Coordinates of C-alpha atoms (C1' of nucleotides) in Angstrom, one line a residue:
Chain A
X26 CA -25.8 25.0 -27.7
X27 CA -28.1 25.0 -24.7
X28 CA -27.0 27.9 -22.5
X29 CA -29.0 28.7 -19.4
X30 CA -31.8 26.2 -18.8
X31 CA -30.3 25.4 -15.4
X32 CA -27.7 26.7 -13.0
X33 CA -25.4 23.7 -13.1
X34 CA -22.9 23.2 -15.8
X35 CA -23.6 21.0 -18.8
X36 CA -20.5 18.9 -18.4
X37 CA -21.5 18.2 -14.8
X38 CA -24.9 17.0 -15.8
X39 CA -23.3 14.7 -18.4
X40 CA -21.0 13.3 -15.8
X41 CA -23.8 12.7 -13.4
X42 CA -25.9 11.0 -16.0
X43 CA -23.1 8.6 -16.8
X44 CA -22.3 8.1 -13.1
X45 CA -25.9 7.1 -12.4
X46 CA -25.8 4.7 -15.3
X47 CA -22.8 3.1 -13.8
X48 CA -24.1 2.9 -10.2
X49 CA -27.4 1.5 -11.3
X50 CA -25.7 -1.2 -13.4
X51 CA -26.8 0.0 -16.8
X52 CA -23.1 0.4 -17.6
X53 CA -21.0 -2.4 -16.2
X54 CA -17.4 -2.9 -15.5
X55 CA -15.4 -3.0 -18.7
X56 CA -18.2 -1.4 -20.9
X57 CA -17.2 1.1 -23.5
X58 CA -18.7 4.5 -23.3
X59 CA -19.9 6.2 -26.5
X60 CA -17.2 8.2 -28.2
X61 CA -16.7 11.8 -27.3
X62 CA -18.2 12.8 -30.7
X63 CA -21.3 10.7 -30.1
X64 CA -21.8 12.1 -26.6
X65 CA -21.4 15.6 -28.0
X66 CA -24.1 14.9 -30.5
X67 CA -26.4 13.2 -28.0
X68 CA -26.2 16.1 -25.6
X69 CA -25.9 18.7 -28.3
X70 CA -22.7 20.1 -26.8
X71 CA -19.2 20.7 -28.1
X72 CA -16.6 18.0 -27.8
X73 CA -14.4 20.0 -25.4
X74 CA -17.4 20.2 -23.0
X75 CA -17.9 16.5 -23.3
X76 CA -14.2 16.0 -22.4
X77 CA -14.7 18.1 -19.3
X78 CA -17.4 15.7 -18.1
X79 CA -15.3 12.7 -19.0
X80 CA -12.4 14.1 -17.1
X81 CA -14.6 14.4 -14.0
X82 CA -15.5 10.7 -14.2
X83 CA -12.0 9.7 -14.7
X84 CA -10.8 11.7 -11.7
X85 CA -13.5 10.0 -9.6
X86 CA -12.2 6.7 -10.7
X87 CA -15.4 5.6 -12.4
X88 CA -14.0 5.3 -15.9
X89 CA -10.6 5.0 -17.6
X90 CA -9.8 6.5 -20.9
X91 CA -7.4 5.0 -23.3
X92 CA -5.9 6.9 -26.2
X93 CA -7.0 5.6 -29.6
X94 CA -9.6 3.2 -28.0
X95 CA -12.2 4.9 -25.9
X96 CA -13.4 5.3 -22.3
X97 CA -14.1 2.2 -20.3
X98 CA -16.1 1.8 -17.1
X99 CA -14.0 0.6 -14.2
X100 CA -14.7 -0.6 -10.7
X101 CA -14.1 2.3 -8.3
X102 CA -10.8 1.9 -6.6
X103 CA -12.0 0.6 -3.3
X104 CA -8.5 -0.5 -2.6
X105 CA -7.3 3.0 -2.1
X106 CA -8.5 4.5 1.2
X107 CA -7.8 8.0 2.4
X108 CA -7.0 8.8 6.0
X109 CA -7.9 12.3 6.9
X110 CA -5.9 13.2 10.0
X111 CA -7.9 16.3 10.5
X112 CA -11.0 14.2 11.2
X113 CA -9.6 10.8 12.1
X114 CA -10.2 9.8 15.7
X115 CA -12.3 12.9 16.1
X116 CA -15.8 12.0 17.3
X117 CA -18.2 14.4 18.9
X118 CA -15.7 16.0 21.3
X119 CA -12.7 17.7 19.6
X120 CA -9.3 16.7 20.8
X121 CA -7.3 18.9 23.2
X122 CA -3.5 19.1 23.4
X123 CA -1.3 19.4 26.4
X124 CA 2.3 20.2 25.9
X125 CA 4.5 18.0 28.0
X126 CA 8.0 19.3 27.1
X127 CA 10.2 20.7 24.3
X128 CA 13.9 19.7 24.3
X129 CA 16.8 20.5 22.1
X130 CA 19.1 17.5 21.7
X131 CA 22.7 18.1 20.5
X132 CA 25.1 15.7 18.9
X133 CA 23.2 12.5 19.6
X134 CA 24.5 10.5 16.7
X135 CA 22.3 7.5 17.4
X136 CA 19.0 9.4 17.4
X137 CA 20.0 11.3 14.4
X138 CA 20.6 8.1 12.5
X139 CA 17.4 6.5 13.7
X140 CA 15.5 9.5 12.4
X141 CA 17.4 9.7 9.1
X142 CA 18.4 13.2 9.8
X143 CA 21.7 12.9 8.1
X144 CA 24.1 15.9 8.5
X145 CA 22.0 17.3 11.3
X146 CA 23.4 18.0 14.8
X147 CA 20.6 19.6 16.7
X148 CA 17.2 18.0 17.0
X149 CA 14.1 19.4 18.6
X150 CA 11.9 17.0 20.4
X151 CA 8.3 18.0 21.2
X152 CA 6.1 15.8 23.4
X153 CA 2.4 16.4 23.6
X154 CA -0.5 14.6 25.2
X155 CA -3.8 14.4 23.3
X156 CA -6.9 14.4 25.4
X157 CA -10.6 14.1 24.8
X158 CA -12.3 15.8 27.7
X159 CA -10.2 14.8 30.7
X160 CA -9.2 11.5 29.2
X161 CA -5.8 11.1 27.7
X162 CA -6.1 9.3 24.4
X163 CA -2.6 9.4 22.9
X164 CA 1.0 10.5 23.3
X165 CA 2.6 12.3 20.4
X166 CA 6.3 12.8 20.1
X167 CA 7.7 14.9 17.3
X168 CA 11.3 15.2 16.1
X169 CA 12.3 18.2 14.0
X170 CA 15.6 19.4 12.6
X171 CA 16.6 22.5 14.4
X172 CA 16.2 25.5 12.2
X173 CA 17.9 28.7 13.2
X174 CA 15.7 31.7 13.0
X175 CA 12.5 29.7 12.9
X176 CA 11.3 29.6 16.5
X177 CA 8.5 27.3 17.5
X178 CA 5.7 29.4 18.8
X179 CA 3.8 28.3 21.9
X180 CA 0.5 28.4 20.1
X181 CA 1.8 26.3 17.2
X182 CA 3.2 23.7 19.6
X183 CA -0.1 23.4 21.3
X184 CA -2.5 23.6 18.4
X185 CA -0.8 22.9 15.1
X186 CA -0.9 19.5 13.5
X187 CA 2.3 17.8 12.5
X188 CA 2.5 18.7 8.8
X189 CA 1.7 22.3 9.7
X190 CA 4.4 22.4 12.4
X191 CA 7.0 21.1 10.0
X192 CA 6.0 23.6 7.3
X193 CA 6.2 26.5 9.7
X194 CA 9.6 25.4 11.1
X195 CA 11.4 24.4 7.9
X196 CA 12.9 26.4 5.1
X197 CA 12.7 23.3 2.8
X198 CA 9.2 22.8 1.5
X199 CA 7.5 19.6 2.8
X200 CA 6.1 17.6 -0.1
X201 CA 5.4 14.1 1.2
X202 CA 4.2 12.4 4.3
X203 CA 4.7 8.7 4.8
X204 CA 2.9 6.8 7.5
X205 CA 3.5 3.4 9.1
X206 CA 0.7 2.0 11.3
X207 CA 1.8 -0.7 13.7
X208 CA 1.1 -2.1 17.2
X209 CA 3.1 -2.2 20.4
X210 CA 2.6 -2.6 24.1
X211 CA 2.6 0.4 26.4
X212 CA 5.8 1.0 28.4
X213 CA 5.3 1.9 32.0
X214 CA 6.0 5.5 31.3
X215 CA 3.5 5.6 28.5
X216 CA 1.0 3.7 30.6
X217 CA 1.3 6.3 33.3
X218 CA 0.7 9.2 30.9
X219 CA -2.3 7.5 29.4
X220 CA -3.7 6.5 32.7
X221 CA -3.7 2.9 31.6
X222 CA -2.2 -0.4 32.5
X223 CA 1.4 -1.3 31.5
X224 CA 1.7 -3.7 28.5
X225 CA -1.8 -2.7 27.2
X226 CA -1.8 -3.0 23.4
X227 CA -1.5 0.3 21.7
X228 CA -1.8 1.7 18.2
X229 CA 1.4 3.3 17.0
X230 CA 1.3 5.8 14.1
X231 CA 4.6 6.9 12.7
X232 CA 4.8 9.8 10.2
X233 CA 7.8 11.0 8.3
X234 CA 7.6 14.2 6.3
X235 CA 10.0 14.6 3.4
X236 CA 11.3 17.5 1.3
X237 CA 11.5 17.4 -2.5
X238 CA 14.9 15.9 -2.3
X239 CA 13.6 13.1 -0.1
X240 CA 15.3 14.5 2.9
X241 CA 13.3 13.8 6.1
X242 CA 12.3 17.0 7.7
X243 CA 10.3 15.7 10.6
X244 CA 9.2 12.5 12.3
X245 CA 6.1 12.1 14.5
X246 CA 5.3 9.1 16.6
X247 CA 1.8 8.7 18.1
X248 CA 1.1 6.1 20.7
X249 CA -2.7 5.7 21.1
X250 CA -4.8 4.1 23.8
X251 CA -6.5 1.1 22.2
X252 CA -10.0 1.9 23.4
X253 CA -9.9 5.7 23.1
X254 CA -8.6 6.2 19.6
X255 CA -9.3 4.7 16.2
X256 CA -8.0 5.5 12.8
X257 CA -10.5 5.7 10.1
X258 CA -10.2 5.8 6.3
X259 CA -12.5 5.8 3.4
X260 CA -12.3 5.2 -0.3
X261 CA -12.5 8.6 -2.0
X262 CA -13.9 11.7 -0.6
X263 CA -12.0 12.5 -3.8
X264 CA -12.3 15.8 -5.6
X265 CA -15.5 17.8 -6.0
X266 CA -18.5 15.7 -5.2
X267 CA -20.0 14.5 -8.4
Chain B
X27 CA 1.1 29.2 -30.9
X28 CA 4.1 26.9 -30.5
X29 CA 3.3 23.5 -31.8
X30 CA 5.8 20.8 -31.8
X31 CA 9.1 21.9 -30.3
X32 CA 8.9 19.0 -27.8
X33 CA 7.0 15.9 -27.2
X34 CA 5.4 16.8 -23.9
X35 CA 2.3 19.0 -23.8
X36 CA 2.6 22.7 -23.3
X37 CA 0.1 22.7 -20.4
X38 CA 2.2 20.1 -18.7
X39 CA 5.3 22.1 -19.0
X40 CA 3.6 25.1 -17.5
X41 CA 2.3 23.1 -14.6
X42 CA 5.8 21.7 -14.0
X43 CA 7.3 25.2 -14.1
X44 CA 5.0 26.5 -11.5
X45 CA 5.4 23.3 -9.4
X46 CA 9.1 23.8 -9.3
X47 CA 8.6 27.4 -8.3
X48 CA 6.5 26.3 -5.4
X49 CA 8.8 23.5 -4.3
X50 CA 11.9 25.6 -4.5
X51 CA 10.2 28.4 -2.4
X52 CA 10.0 31.1 -5.1
X53 CA 6.2 30.9 -4.7
X54 CA 5.2 30.6 -1.1
X55 CA 2.1 29.4 0.7
X56 CA -0.7 31.9 0.1
X57 CA 1.0 33.6 -2.9
X58 CA -1.2 34.6 -5.8
X59 CA -0.4 33.2 -9.2
X60 CA -0.4 35.4 -12.3
X61 CA -3.9 35.5 -13.9
X62 CA -4.7 33.0 -16.6
X63 CA -4.6 35.7 -19.2
X64 CA -1.1 36.8 -18.0
X65 CA 0.2 33.2 -18.0
X66 CA -1.2 32.8 -21.5
X67 CA 0.7 35.8 -22.7
X68 CA 3.9 34.7 -20.9
X69 CA 3.9 31.3 -22.4
X70 CA 2.3 32.4 -25.7
X71 CA -0.5 29.9 -25.4
X72 CA -4.3 30.1 -25.3
X73 CA -6.2 30.6 -22.1
X74 CA -7.9 27.1 -22.3
X75 CA -4.4 25.6 -22.4
X76 CA -3.3 27.6 -19.4
X77 CA -6.4 26.4 -17.5
X78 CA -5.4 22.8 -18.3
X79 CA -2.1 23.3 -16.5
X80 CA -3.8 25.1 -13.6
X81 CA -6.2 22.2 -13.3
X82 CA -3.3 19.8 -13.0
X83 CA -1.8 21.8 -10.1
X84 CA -5.1 22.1 -8.4
X85 CA -5.6 18.3 -8.6
X86 CA -2.2 17.7 -7.1
X87 CA -3.2 20.0 -4.2
X88 CA -0.5 22.6 -4.9
X89 CA -2.8 25.4 -5.6
X90 CA -6.4 26.4 -5.0
X91 CA -8.4 28.6 -7.4
X92 CA -11.1 30.9 -6.3
X93 CA -13.6 32.3 -8.7
X94 CA -13.3 36.0 -9.1
X95 CA -10.1 36.2 -7.2
X96 CA -7.3 34.0 -8.6
X97 CA -5.2 31.0 -8.0
X98 CA -3.4 30.7 -4.7
X99 CA -0.5 28.5 -3.6
X100 CA -1.4 26.1 -0.9
X101 CA 0.5 23.8 1.3
X102 CA 0.2 20.3 -0.1
X103 CA -2.4 18.3 1.9
X104 CA -0.1 16.2 3.9
X105 CA -2.9 15.5 6.3
X106 CA -4.5 13.2 3.7
X107 CA -2.7 9.9 3.4
X108 CA -3.7 7.1 1.0
X109 CA -3.6 3.5 2.0
X110 CA -3.1 1.2 -1.0
X111 CA -4.3 -2.2 0.0
X112 CA -2.7 -3.8 -3.1
X113 CA 0.8 -2.8 -1.8
X114 CA 0.4 -2.3 1.9
X115 CA 2.1 -4.9 3.9
X116 CA 3.7 -6.3 0.8
X117 CA 7.4 -6.4 1.1
X118 CA 9.8 -8.4 -1.1
X119 CA 7.8 -11.6 -0.8
X120 CA 4.2 -11.5 -2.0
X121 CA 1.4 -12.7 0.2
X122 CA -0.1 -16.1 -0.1
X123 CA -3.6 -17.0 0.9
X124 CA -4.9 -20.2 2.5
X125 CA -8.6 -20.8 2.6
X126 CA -9.7 -22.0 6.0
X127 CA -13.4 -22.4 5.4
X128 CA -16.5 -21.1 3.8
X129 CA -19.8 -21.2 5.7
X130 CA -23.4 -20.2 5.1
X131 CA -25.1 -18.9 8.2
X132 CA -28.9 -18.8 8.2
X133 CA -31.2 -16.7 10.4
X134 CA -28.6 -15.5 12.8
X135 CA -30.3 -12.3 13.8
X136 CA -27.5 -11.2 16.1
X137 CA -24.8 -11.5 13.5
X138 CA -27.0 -9.9 10.9
X139 CA -27.5 -6.9 13.1
X140 CA -23.8 -6.6 14.0
X141 CA -22.9 -6.5 10.4
X142 CA -25.7 -4.1 9.5
X143 CA -27.1 -6.5 7.0
X144 CA -30.7 -5.5 7.6
X145 CA -33.3 -7.6 5.8
X146 CA -30.8 -10.3 5.1
X147 CA -31.2 -13.9 6.3
X148 CA -28.3 -15.8 4.8
X149 CA -24.8 -14.7 5.3
X150 CA -21.6 -16.2 3.8
X151 CA -18.5 -16.3 6.0
X152 CA -15.1 -16.8 4.4
X153 CA -12.1 -17.3 6.5
X154 CA -8.6 -17.0 5.1
X155 CA -5.1 -17.1 6.4
X156 CA -2.5 -14.8 4.9
X157 CA 1.0 -16.0 4.7
X158 CA 4.4 -14.8 3.7
X159 CA 6.5 -17.7 2.9
X160 CA 5.5 -20.3 5.6
X161 CA 4.8 -17.6 8.2
X162 CA 1.2 -16.7 9.0
X163 CA 0.8 -12.9 9.0
X164 CA -2.9 -12.3 9.4
X165 CA -6.3 -13.9 9.7
X166 CA -9.0 -12.5 7.4
X167 CA -12.7 -13.0 7.9
X168 CA -15.2 -11.8 5.4
X169 CA -19.0 -11.6 5.6
X170 CA -21.1 -11.3 2.5
X171 CA -24.8 -11.2 1.9
X172 CA -25.8 -14.4 0.2
X173 CA -26.6 -13.8 -3.4
X174 CA -28.5 -16.4 -5.4
X175 CA -27.0 -17.2 -8.7
X176 CA -23.6 -15.6 -7.8
X177 CA -21.5 -18.5 -6.7
X178 CA -18.2 -17.8 -5.1
X179 CA -15.5 -19.4 -7.2
X180 CA -12.6 -21.2 -5.5
X181 CA -10.1 -19.1 -7.3
X182 CA -11.8 -15.9 -6.3
X183 CA -11.9 -17.1 -2.7
X184 CA -8.2 -17.8 -2.7
X185 CA -6.8 -14.9 -4.7
X186 CA -9.3 -12.0 -5.0
X187 CA -9.0 -9.1 -2.6
X188 CA -12.0 -8.0 -0.6
X189 CA -13.5 -5.3 -2.8
X190 CA -13.1 -7.5 -5.9
X191 CA -14.9 -10.4 -4.1
X192 CA -17.8 -8.2 -3.1
X193 CA -18.0 -6.7 -6.6
X194 CA -18.1 -10.2 -8.2
X195 CA -20.7 -11.6 -5.7
X196 CA -23.1 -8.7 -5.5
X197 CA -25.7 -7.3 -7.9
X198 CA -25.6 -4.0 -6.2
X199 CA -22.6 -1.9 -7.4
X200 CA -20.1 -1.3 -4.5
X201 CA -19.3 2.4 -4.3
X202 CA -17.6 3.0 -1.0
X203 CA -15.2 1.2 1.4
X204 CA -14.9 2.5 4.9
X205 CA -12.0 1.3 7.2
X206 CA -11.5 1.3 10.9
X207 CA -8.0 0.5 12.2
X208 CA -7.8 -0.5 15.8
X209 CA -6.0 -2.8 18.2
X210 CA -6.8 -5.9 20.2
X211 CA -5.2 -8.9 21.9
X212 CA -5.1 -12.3 20.2
X213 CA -7.7 -14.8 21.3
X214 CA -6.3 -18.3 21.9
X215 CA -7.8 -19.5 18.6
X216 CA -6.3 -16.6 16.7
X217 CA -3.0 -17.1 18.4
X218 CA -2.9 -20.7 17.3
X219 CA -3.7 -19.8 13.7
X220 CA -1.0 -17.2 13.7
X221 CA 1.5 -19.4 15.5
X222 CA 1.9 -16.8 18.2
X223 CA 1.3 -16.3 21.9
X224 CA -2.2 -15.6 23.2
X225 CA -2.9 -12.0 24.3
X226 CA -0.2 -10.7 21.9
X227 CA -1.2 -7.3 20.6
X228 CA -2.6 -7.4 17.1
X229 CA -3.6 -4.8 14.5
X230 CA -7.3 -5.1 13.5
X231 CA -8.4 -3.7 10.2
X232 CA -12.2 -3.6 9.6
X233 CA -13.6 -2.8 6.2
X234 CA -17.2 -2.2 5.2
X235 CA -18.2 -1.9 1.6
X236 CA -21.4 0.0 0.8
X237 CA -23.7 0.3 -2.2
X238 CA -24.9 3.6 -3.5
X239 CA -27.8 3.5 -1.1
X240 CA -25.4 3.1 1.8
X241 CA -26.4 -0.5 2.3
X242 CA -23.5 -2.6 3.6
X243 CA -22.6 -5.3 1.0
X244 CA -19.7 -6.9 2.8
X245 CA -17.6 -6.7 5.9
X246 CA -14.0 -7.8 6.3
X247 CA -12.0 -8.1 9.5
X248 CA -8.3 -8.6 9.4
X249 CA -6.4 -9.6 12.5
X250 CA -2.6 -9.0 11.9
X251 CA 0.4 -10.3 13.7
X252 CA 2.1 -7.2 15.2
X253 CA 5.6 -8.0 14.0
X254 CA 4.7 -9.5 10.6
X255 CA 2.4 -6.9 9.1
X256 CA 2.3 -3.2 8.9
X257 CA -0.1 -0.8 7.2
X258 CA 1.5 2.0 5.2
X259 CA 0.1 5.1 3.8
X260 CA 1.4 8.1 1.9
X261 CA 0.2 11.6 1.0
X262 CA -0.6 11.5 -2.6
X263 CA 0.4 9.1 -5.2
X264 CA -2.4 11.2 -6.6
X265 CA -3.2 11.3 -10.3
X266 CA -0.7 11.4 -13.1
X267 CA 2.7 12.2 -11.9
X268 CA 3.5 15.9 -12.4
Chain C
dG25 C1' -17.5 48.7 -13.3
dA26 C1' -13.2 46.4 -13.8
dG27 C1' -11.0 42.1 -13.2
dT28 C1' -11.0 37.4 -12.2
dG29 C1' -11.9 32.5 -13.0
dG30 C1' -16.0 29.2 -14.9
dT31 C1' -18.2 27.6 -18.9
dC32 C1' -18.7 26.7 -23.7
dT33 C1' -18.0 26.7 -28.9
dA34 C1' -16.5 25.2 -33.5
dG35 C1' -13.1 24.3 -35.4
dA36 C1' -7.9 22.1 -36.1
dC37 C1' -4.0 18.9 -36.1
dC38 C1' -1.7 15.1 -33.6
dA39 C1' -0.5 10.3 -31.7
dC40 C1' -2.2 6.0 -30.9
dG41 C1' -4.7 1.5 -31.7
dT42 C1' -7.0 -1.5 -34.9
dC43 C1' -7.9 -3.5 -39.1
Chain D
dA19 C1' -6.7 4.1 -43.8
dC20 C1' -9.8 5.0 -40.3
dG21 C1' -11.5 6.0 -35.7
dT22 C1' -10.3 7.2 -31.2
dG23 C1' -8.8 10.2 -27.6
dG24 C1' -5.1 14.2 -26.6
dT25 C1' -3.8 18.8 -27.5
dC26 C1' -4.6 23.5 -28.8
dT27 C1' -6.8 27.8 -30.5
dA28 C1' -9.3 32.3 -30.6
dG29 C1' -12.8 33.7 -29.6
dA30 C1' -17.5 34.4 -26.4
dC31 C1' -20.6 35.2 -22.4
dC32 C1' -21.3 34.3 -17.5
dA33 C1' -20.8 34.6 -12.2
dC34 C1' -18.2 36.2 -8.8
dT35 C1' -15.3 39.5 -6.0
dC36 C1' -13.7 43.8 -4.8
dA37 C1' -13.2 48.6 -4.8

DNA sequence: GAGTGGTCTAGACCACGTC
DNA sequence: ACGTGGTCTAGACCACTCA
């Protein structure tokens, strides 16, 4: 009905309107929104357009729609936090990487089992040091299935992040990354690399990247200096603003 | 065009088709999808329906659409991992909570500043012990602005999770939860509560819940026994299956 | 200017939930 | 039976990109 009037889409304005009503408390947790037909009438727009706005709110986790009943206001899912590895631990200074070594390990049954690399004989181990300025902040050890004809380029080893490295080195398409965050004490070797005291507590971040068939393609273990690296997460930098 | 034929929506089938093409490697990172008009013709469906399928793939992070150009295959965002506090650290046995104490602290300027509770005079402190079976796994300390007329119910204190507690106790609507994951050594008091040795490394999870105006509404600090609690995260339990 | 995705319409039928 | 959201259509115009 109303066409130009502004540069931003009508469904977006509708979604923002409702969002503000929720965040200001006019609409409370559990409240029922007007029906799509009613909203269409109020805003003088077609129902499909209303649905586009509704979909935006549902994506952002502000409402939940139930077939046959209606759309309900829900508390935002503050229980779900997103870790963005691209930014996590990155303060003002960006991180630098220093390649320590790359090894090919053959026929090590024990390691193969530990990694879950069933049926694999050759494993590539990449060890890198992460630094901020001159200060070492973490040790990163990566394990990959050896893939013939997929050489690891020096630049990738130095600069690529873990999921990217796996994607570039594997024929199988990586589809999932599972992470376990735990704590350990620095071994003497780790302490030396991090220029810290032995037995100092350390953050341990383990990642396993899987293919569609749930076959592990790569494993990464980061050991982080407790005072020089923090993981951060936030509930929903989800989707397009709103 | 084709109406019943199956119970699952047409746009969903289209999305799955393309998804399988991506995951099997037929479509590779950076490839351009057919145009919406072409897909509509191929599947004999209307363009709006094609767009619904495309939107699903974009939401899942499998493709990216660019106005005026087309839809491109992208590597799934394995760099973004989701922590689900409802499940994290929950193995076979569910967690139990034991309320240690609830205090009201008045006019403690230092604490108020540390928490970022500007303009607040009264702060509620809730301390809980988390157990699995008989074993203490973590200490949880929560700080809330005192809210007149919003009493904290015993059941909430014992069973509610942190975001829920804040939502129930605040008039302002909580919209964001930021988390910092770090490491520390157990103090003697903490060690005693966790039935562990002093100075043992511990996982520290700090959460701050904000209102729309970025005013902190609540702070939670969890100190976890290193061998009894792990945080887990995964890249994309996102949205509806697919 | 040709081609793409982005927005929007005014209808339609369906499946589900409630009464 | 009725109201709700879910799916789908066959058009239309717009904004953007690229040659």
